[in-house]
mmCIF file of C-alpha atoms in Angstrom:
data_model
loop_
_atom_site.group_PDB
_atom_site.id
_atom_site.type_symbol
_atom_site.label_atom_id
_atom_site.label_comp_id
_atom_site.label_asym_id
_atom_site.label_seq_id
_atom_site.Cartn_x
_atom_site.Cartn_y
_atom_site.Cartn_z
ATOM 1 C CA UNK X 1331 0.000 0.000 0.000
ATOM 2 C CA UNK X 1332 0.844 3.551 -0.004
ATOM 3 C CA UNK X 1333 2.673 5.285 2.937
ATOM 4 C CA UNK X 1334 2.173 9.049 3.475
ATOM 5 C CA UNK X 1335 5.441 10.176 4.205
ATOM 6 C CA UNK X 1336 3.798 13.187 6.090
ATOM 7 C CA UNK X 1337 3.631 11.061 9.237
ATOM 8 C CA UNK X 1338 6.816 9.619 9.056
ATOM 9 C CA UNK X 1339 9.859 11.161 11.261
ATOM 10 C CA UNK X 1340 12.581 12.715 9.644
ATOM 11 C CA UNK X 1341 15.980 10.856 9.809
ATOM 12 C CA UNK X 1342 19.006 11.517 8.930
ATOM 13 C CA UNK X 1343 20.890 9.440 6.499
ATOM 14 C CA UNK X 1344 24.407 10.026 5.909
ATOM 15 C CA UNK X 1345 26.849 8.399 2.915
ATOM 16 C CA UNK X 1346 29.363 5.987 4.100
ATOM 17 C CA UNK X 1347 32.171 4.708 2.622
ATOM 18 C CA UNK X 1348 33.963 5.455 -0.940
ATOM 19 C CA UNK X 1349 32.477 6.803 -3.659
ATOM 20 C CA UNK X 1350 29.034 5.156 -5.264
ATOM 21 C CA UNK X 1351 25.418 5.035 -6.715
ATOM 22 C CA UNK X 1352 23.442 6.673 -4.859
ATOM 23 C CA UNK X 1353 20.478 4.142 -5.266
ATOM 24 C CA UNK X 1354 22.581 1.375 -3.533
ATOM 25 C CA UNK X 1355 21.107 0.730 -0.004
ATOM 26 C CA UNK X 1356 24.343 -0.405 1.542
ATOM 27 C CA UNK X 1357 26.134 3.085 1.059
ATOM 28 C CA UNK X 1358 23.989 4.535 3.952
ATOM 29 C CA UNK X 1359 23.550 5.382 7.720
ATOM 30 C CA UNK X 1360 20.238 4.027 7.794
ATOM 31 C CA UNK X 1361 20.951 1.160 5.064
ATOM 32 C CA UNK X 1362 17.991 2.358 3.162
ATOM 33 C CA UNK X 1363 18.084 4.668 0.046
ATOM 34 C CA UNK X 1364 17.150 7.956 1.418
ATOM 35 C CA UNK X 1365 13.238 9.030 1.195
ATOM 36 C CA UNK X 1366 11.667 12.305 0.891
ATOM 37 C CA UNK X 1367 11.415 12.669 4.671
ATOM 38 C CA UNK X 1368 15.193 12.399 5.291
ATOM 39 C CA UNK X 1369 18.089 14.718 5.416
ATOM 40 C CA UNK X 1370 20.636 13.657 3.246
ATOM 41 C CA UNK X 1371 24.447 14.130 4.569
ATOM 42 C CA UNK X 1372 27.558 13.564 2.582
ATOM 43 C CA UNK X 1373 30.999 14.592 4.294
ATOM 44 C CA UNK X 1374 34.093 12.709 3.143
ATOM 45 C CA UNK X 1375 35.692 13.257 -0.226
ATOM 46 C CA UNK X 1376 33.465 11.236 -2.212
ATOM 47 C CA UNK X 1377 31.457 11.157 -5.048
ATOM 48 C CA UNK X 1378 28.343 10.103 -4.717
ATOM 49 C CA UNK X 1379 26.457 9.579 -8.247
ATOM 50 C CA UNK X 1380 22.553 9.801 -9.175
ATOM 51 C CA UNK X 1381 22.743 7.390 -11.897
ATOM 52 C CA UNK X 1382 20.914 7.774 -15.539
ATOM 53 C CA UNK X 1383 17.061 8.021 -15.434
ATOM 54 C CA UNK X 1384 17.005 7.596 -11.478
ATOM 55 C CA UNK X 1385 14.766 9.686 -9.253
ATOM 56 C CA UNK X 1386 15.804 10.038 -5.882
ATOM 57 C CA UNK X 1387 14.306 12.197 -3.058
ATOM 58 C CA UNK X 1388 15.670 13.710 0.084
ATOM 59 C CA UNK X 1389 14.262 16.229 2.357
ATOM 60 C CA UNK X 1390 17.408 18.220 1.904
ATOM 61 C CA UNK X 1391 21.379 17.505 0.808
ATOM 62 C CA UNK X 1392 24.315 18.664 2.953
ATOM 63 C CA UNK X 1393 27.726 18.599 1.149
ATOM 64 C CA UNK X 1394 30.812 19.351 3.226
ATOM 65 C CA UNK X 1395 34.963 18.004 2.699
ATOM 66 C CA UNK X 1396 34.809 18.200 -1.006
ATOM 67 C CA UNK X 1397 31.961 15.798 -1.300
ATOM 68 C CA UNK X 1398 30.518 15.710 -4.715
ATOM 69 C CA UNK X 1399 27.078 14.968 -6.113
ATOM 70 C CA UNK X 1400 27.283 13.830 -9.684
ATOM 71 C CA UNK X 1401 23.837 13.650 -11.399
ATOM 72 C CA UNK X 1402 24.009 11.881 -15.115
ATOM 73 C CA UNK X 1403 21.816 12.569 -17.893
ATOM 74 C CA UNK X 1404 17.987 12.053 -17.040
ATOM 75 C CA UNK X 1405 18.608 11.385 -13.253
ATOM 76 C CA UNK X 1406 17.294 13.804 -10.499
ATOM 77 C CA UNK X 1407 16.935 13.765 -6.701
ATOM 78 C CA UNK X 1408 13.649 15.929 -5.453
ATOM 79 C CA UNK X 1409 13.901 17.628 -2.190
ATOM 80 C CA UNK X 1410 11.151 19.201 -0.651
#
C-alpha cells in the first residue's frame, strides 16, 4: 500500500564509505536509500552519483569536505 510520508519522522541518512550510486542501499547510515522525509548528509571526499534516469528524493542535501554529487543525464533527486 501507499505510505504518506507526512507522518513519518525525519531521519538523517548520511553516505558511508567510498564513492558510489546513490540508489545502492548499503552506502547509507540508515541502510535504506534515502526518502523524501530524510536529510541527506555527505561529508568525506566522495562522489556520490545519481545514476541515468534515477529519481531520488531527500528532504534536503548537505555537502561538506569536497563531497561531490554527480547527477548523469535524465537522473534527479527531489527535495522538498
Amino acid at each position: 500500500g501507499m505510505i504518506d510520508e507526512g507522518v513519518l519522522t525525519t531521519a538523517t541518512n548520511t553516505w558511508t564509505g567510498m564513492s558510489g550510486n546513490w540508489n545502492v542501499p548499503t552506502r547509507w547510515s540508515l541502510g535504506a536509500v534515502p526518502s523524501g522525509c530524510t536529510h541527506v548528509i555527505i561529508n568525506t571526499n566522495v562522489t556520490v552519483t545519481v545514476p541515468e534516469d534515477y529519481s531520488g528524493r531527500a528532504k534536503s542535501i548537505t555537502l561538506s569536505n569536497n563531497a561531490l554529487l554527480d547527477i548523469l543525464t535524465g537522473g534527479i533527486i527531489v527535495t522538498d
